[in-house]
Tab-separated table of N, CA and C in Angstrom:
chain	number	residue	atom	x	y	z
A	1	MET	N	85.134	-0.393	-41.905
A	1	MET	CA	86.160	-0.617	-42.054
A	1	MET	C	86.606	-0.022	-40.705
A	2	GLU	N	86.400	1.467	-40.512
A	2	GLU	CA	87.259	1.670	-39.511
A	2	GLU	C	87.295	0.611	-38.117
A	3	GLU	N	86.563	-0.416	-37.777
A	3	GLU	CA	87.098	-1.589	-36.943
A	3	GLU	C	88.369	-2.272	-37.241
A	4	ILE	N	88.428	-2.373	-39.155
A	4	ILE	CA	89.342	-3.220	-39.194
A	4	ILE	C	90.490	-2.802	-39.270
A	5	LYS	N	90.002	-1.318	-39.419
A	5	LYS	CA	91.280	-0.682	-39.450
A	5	LYS	C	91.913	-0.363	-37.880
A	6	GLN	N	91.338	-0.603	-36.822
A	6	GLN	CA	91.491	-0.566	-35.627
A	6	GLN	C	92.523	-2.001	-35.347
A	7	VAL	N	91.907	-2.904	-35.510
A	7	VAL	CA	91.950	-3.824	-35.207
A	7	VAL	C	93.771	-4.139	-36.033
A	8	SER	N	94.257	-3.577	-36.906
A	8	SER	CA	95.254	-4.125	-37.960
A	8	SER	C	96.424	-2.666	-36.442
A	9	ASN	N	96.269	-1.983	-36.559
A	9	ASN	CA	96.647	-1.016	-36.485
A	9	ASN	C	96.895	-1.925	-34.050
A	10	ALA	N	95.962	-1.984	-33.949
A	10	ALA	CA	96.565	-3.312	-32.953
A	10	ALA	C	97.546	-3.823	-33.137
A	11	LEU	N	96.917	-5.121	-33.409
A	11	LEU	CA	97.896	-6.152	-34.287
A	11	LEU	C	98.637	-5.938	-34.566
A	12	GLN	N	99.383	-4.347	-35.236
A	12	GLN	CA	100.592	-3.900	-35.835
A	12	GLN	C	101.942	-3.742	-34.566
A	13	LEU	N	100.790	-3.318	-33.397
A	13	LEU	CA	101.650	-2.701	-31.965
A	13	LEU	C	102.206	-4.715	-31.347
A	14	LEU	N	100.972	-5.307	-31.151
A	14	LEU	CA	101.550	-6.808	-30.952
A	14	LEU	C	102.594	-6.941	-31.228
A	15	GLU	N	102.300	-7.086	-33.373
A	15	GLU	CA	103.327	-7.506	-33.743
A	15	GLU	C	105.002	-7.375	-33.149
A	16	GLU	N	105.547	-6.077	-33.291
A	16	GLU	CA	106.290	-5.324	-33.087
A	16	GLU	C	107.134	-5.067	-31.438
A	17	MET	N	105.747	-6.057	-29.889
A	17	MET	CA	106.551	-6.136	-28.996
A	17	MET	C	106.688	-7.700	-28.736
A	18	LEU	N	106.742	-7.954	-29.707
A	18	LEU	CA	107.133	-9.498	-29.921
A	18	LEU	C	108.337	-9.496	-30.555
A	19	LYS	N	108.887	-9.073	-31.496
A	19	LYS	CA	110.410	-8.359	-31.896
A	19	LYS	C	111.481	-9.311	-31.058
A	20	GLY	N	112.046	-10.609	-30.988
A	20	GLY	CA	112.981	-10.954	-30.257
A	20	GLY	C	112.653	-12.209	-28.976
A	21	LYS	N	111.673	-12.143	-28.877
A	21	LYS	CA	110.805	-12.756	-27.710
A	21	LYS	C	110.101	-13.518	-28.500
A	22	LYS	N	109.815	-14.731	-27.440
A	22	LYS	CA	108.624	-16.083	-28.134
A	22	LYS	C	107.320	-15.687	-27.797
A	23	PHE	N	107.247	-15.860	-26.734
A	23	PHE	CA	106.080	-14.953	-26.435
A	23	PHE	C	106.047	-13.680	-25.487
A	24	PHE	N	104.621	-12.693	-24.983
A	24	PHE	CA	105.497	-11.477	-24.736
A	24	PHE	C	105.869	-11.185	-23.455
A	25	GLY	N	105.974	-12.491	-22.973
A	25	GLY	CA	107.227	-11.842	-21.687
A	25	GLY	C	108.335	-12.475	-21.845
A	26	GLY	N	108.858	-12.523	-22.964
A	26	GLY	CA	109.862	-12.873	-23.013
A	26	GLY	C	109.705	-15.226	-23.419
A	27	GLU	N	110.964	-15.835	-22.615
A	27	GLU	CA	110.214	-17.451	-23.404
A	27	GLU	C	109.794	-18.666	-22.639
A	28	LYS	N	108.485	-17.237	-22.085
A	28	LYS	CA	107.533	-18.149	-21.065
A	28	LYS	C	106.613	-17.190	-20.925
A	29	VAL	N	105.310	-18.060	-21.313
A	29	VAL	CA	104.291	-17.673	-21.524
A	29	VAL	C	103.777	-17.216	-19.430
A	30	GLY	N	103.625	-15.057	-20.231
A	30	GLY	CA	103.282	-14.422	-19.016
A	30	GLY	C	101.583	-13.748	-18.800
A	31	PHE	N	101.278	-12.500	-18.389
A	31	PHE	CA	100.107	-12.188	-17.916
A	31	PHE	C	99.875	-11.858	-19.441
A	32	LEU	N	100.531	-11.537	-20.642
A	32	LEU	CA	99.529	-10.549	-21.840
A	32	LEU	C	99.404	-12.159	-22.721
A	33	ASP	N	100.509	-12.758	-22.290
A	33	ASP	CA	99.805	-13.847	-23.491
A	33	ASP	C	98.653	-14.575	-22.554
A	34	ILE	N	98.459	-14.755	-21.592
A	34	ILE	CA	96.663	-15.125	-21.447
A	34	ILE	C	95.808	-14.112	-21.813
A	35	ALA	N	96.308	-12.832	-21.580
A	35	ALA	CA	94.895	-11.826	-21.708
A	35	ALA	C	94.730	-12.005	-23.306
A	36	PHE	N	95.923	-12.014	-23.919
A	36	PHE	CA	95.305	-11.717	-25.308
A	36	PHE	C	95.283	-13.585	-25.916
A	37	GLY	N	95.661	-14.392	-25.626
A	37	GLY	CA	95.062	-15.496	-25.979
A	37	GLY	C	94.038	-16.324	-26.610
A	38	TRP	N	92.766	-16.323	-25.652
A	38	TRP	CA	91.567	-16.072	-25.702
A	38	TRP	C	91.510	-15.701	-27.041
A	39	ILE	N	91.558	-13.396	-27.279
A	39	ILE	CA	91.747	-12.997	-28.709
A	39	ILE	C	91.526	-14.171	-29.170
A	40	THR	N	92.723	-15.035	-29.521
A	40	THR	CA	93.447	-15.457	-31.046
A	40	THR	C	91.750	-16.363	-31.786
A	41	ILE	N	91.437	-16.800	-30.904
A	41	ILE	CA	90.466	-18.124	-30.759
A	41	ILE	C	89.338	-16.978	-31.755
A	42	TRP	N	88.468	-15.988	-31.076
A	42	TRP	CA	87.681	-14.854	-31.344
A	42	TRP	C	87.521	-14.380	-32.447
A	43	LEU	N	88.959	-14.203	-32.124
A	43	LEU	CA	89.442	-13.179	-34.205
A	43	LEU	C	89.729	-14.757	-35.156
A	44	GLY	N	89.940	-15.889	-35.302
A	44	GLY	CA	89.432	-16.901	-35.805
A	44	GLY	C	88.288	-17.409	-36.312
A	45	ALA	N	87.518	-17.156	-35.523
A	45	ALA	CA	86.526	-17.545	-36.287
A	45	ALA	C	85.431	-15.881	-36.223
A	46	ILE	N	86.032	-15.077	-36.344
A	46	ILE	CA	85.442	-13.694	-37.339
A	46	ILE	C	86.113	-14.055	-38.538
A	47	GLU	N	87.164	-14.699	-38.853
A	47	GLU	CA	87.683	-14.411	-39.699
A	47	GLU	C	86.952	-15.288	-40.815
A	48	GLU	N	86.977	-16.704	-40.304
A	48	GLU	CA	85.522	-16.999	-41.326
A	48	GLU	C	84.399	-16.617	-41.458
A	49	VAL	N	83.974	-16.489	-40.290
A	49	VAL	CA	82.577	-15.725	-40.742
A	49	VAL	C	82.264	-14.706	-41.532
A	50	ALA	N	83.337	-13.893	-41.523
A	50	ALA	CA	83.338	-12.834	-42.054
A	50	ALA	C	84.567	-12.856	-43.162
A	51	ALA	N	84.586	-13.629	-43.950
A	51	ALA	CA	86.488	-13.839	-44.918
A	51	ALA	C	87.304	-12.411	-45.017
A	52	LEU	N	87.732	-12.698	-43.211
A	52	LEU	CA	88.670	-11.457	-43.805
A	52	LEU	C	90.013	-12.176	-43.084
A	53	ASP	N	91.382	-12.016	-42.994
A	53	ASP	CA	92.551	-12.547	-42.703
A	53	ASP	C	92.884	-11.853	-40.953
A	54	PHE	N	92.963	-11.747	-40.289
A	54	PHE	CA	93.866	-11.057	-39.269
A	54	PHE	C	95.037	-11.029	-39.028
A	55	PHE	N	95.352	-13.214	-38.282
A	55	PHE	CA	95.993	-12.964	-38.166
A	55	PHE	C	97.406	-13.477	-40.151
A	56	ASN	N	97.055	-12.896	-40.626
A	56	ASN	CA	98.275	-13.509	-41.894
A	56	ASN	C	99.191	-13.041	-41.596
A	57	PRO	N	99.568	-14.575	-41.986
A	57	PRO	CA	101.338	-14.474	-41.270
A	57	PRO	C	102.252	-14.053	-42.619
A	58	TYR	N	102.321	-13.088	-43.845
A	58	TYR	CA	102.974	-12.729	-44.139
A	58	TYR	C	102.835	-11.258	-43.999
A	59	GLN	N	102.054	-10.546	-42.581
A	59	GLN	CA	102.202	-8.831	-42.959
A	59	GLN	C	102.442	-9.689	-41.338
A	60	TYR	N	101.714	-9.690	-40.400
A	60	TYR	CA	101.968	-10.621	-39.349
A	60	TYR	C	103.090	-12.184	-38.429
A	61	PRO	N	104.013	-11.882	-39.141
A	61	PRO	CA	104.600	-13.259	-38.876
A	61	PRO	C	104.975	-13.277	-37.752
A	62	LEU	N	105.709	-12.900	-36.701
A	62	LEU	CA	105.342	-12.971	-35.169
A	62	LEU	C	104.589	-13.501	-34.732
A	63	LEU	N	103.114	-12.403	-35.095
A	63	LEU	CA	102.149	-12.962	-34.170
A	63	LEU	C	101.453	-14.403	-34.451
A	64	HIS	N	101.429	-14.485	-35.914
A	64	HIS	CA	101.540	-15.728	-36.661
A	64	HIS	C	102.000	-16.997	-35.664
A	65	ILE	N	102.836	-16.905	-35.703
A	65	ILE	CA	103.996	-18.013	-34.554
A	65	ILE	C	103.935	-18.078	-33.349
A	66	TRP	N	103.306	-17.075	-32.915
A	66	TRP	CA	103.332	-16.908	-31.337
A	66	TRP	C	101.910	-17.240	-31.041
A	67	SER	N	101.372	-17.021	-31.747
A	67	SER	CA	99.423	-17.899	-32.161
A	67	SER	C	99.797	-19.606	-31.953
A	68	ASN	N	100.691	-19.912	-32.796
A	68	ASN	CA	100.712	-21.035	-32.868
A	68	ASN	C	101.431	-21.825	-31.651
A	69	LYS	N	102.408	-21.239	-31.175
A	69	LYS	CA	102.844	-21.301	-30.353
A	69	LYS	C	102.251	-21.813	-28.859
A	70	PHE	N	101.011	-20.805	-28.531
A	70	PHE	CA	100.588	-20.401	-27.630
A	70	PHE	C	99.579	-21.258	-27.872
A	71	LYS	N	98.984	-21.357	-28.718
A	71	LYS	CA	97.674	-22.483	-28.608
A	71	LYS	C	98.780	-24.006	-28.271
A	72	GLU	N	100.023	-24.389	-28.607
A	72	GLU	CA	100.029	-25.296	-28.015
A	72	GLU	C	99.991	-25.644	-27.036
């Protein structure tokens, strides 16, 4: 449970960083987008296996939108 709390805290911080932006670097993909982008795939696999919901679109709407835009 402690690890889940740590992930939730980190995702909340990232959610705050996206306010008013399309990507972490602004309107274009930047370094942080690339560094964090692969984690979305990894977390997606963990969500499926462990029946967890890290990228809940209601809890983290900006991260959800960012993830979809980044994957495009």
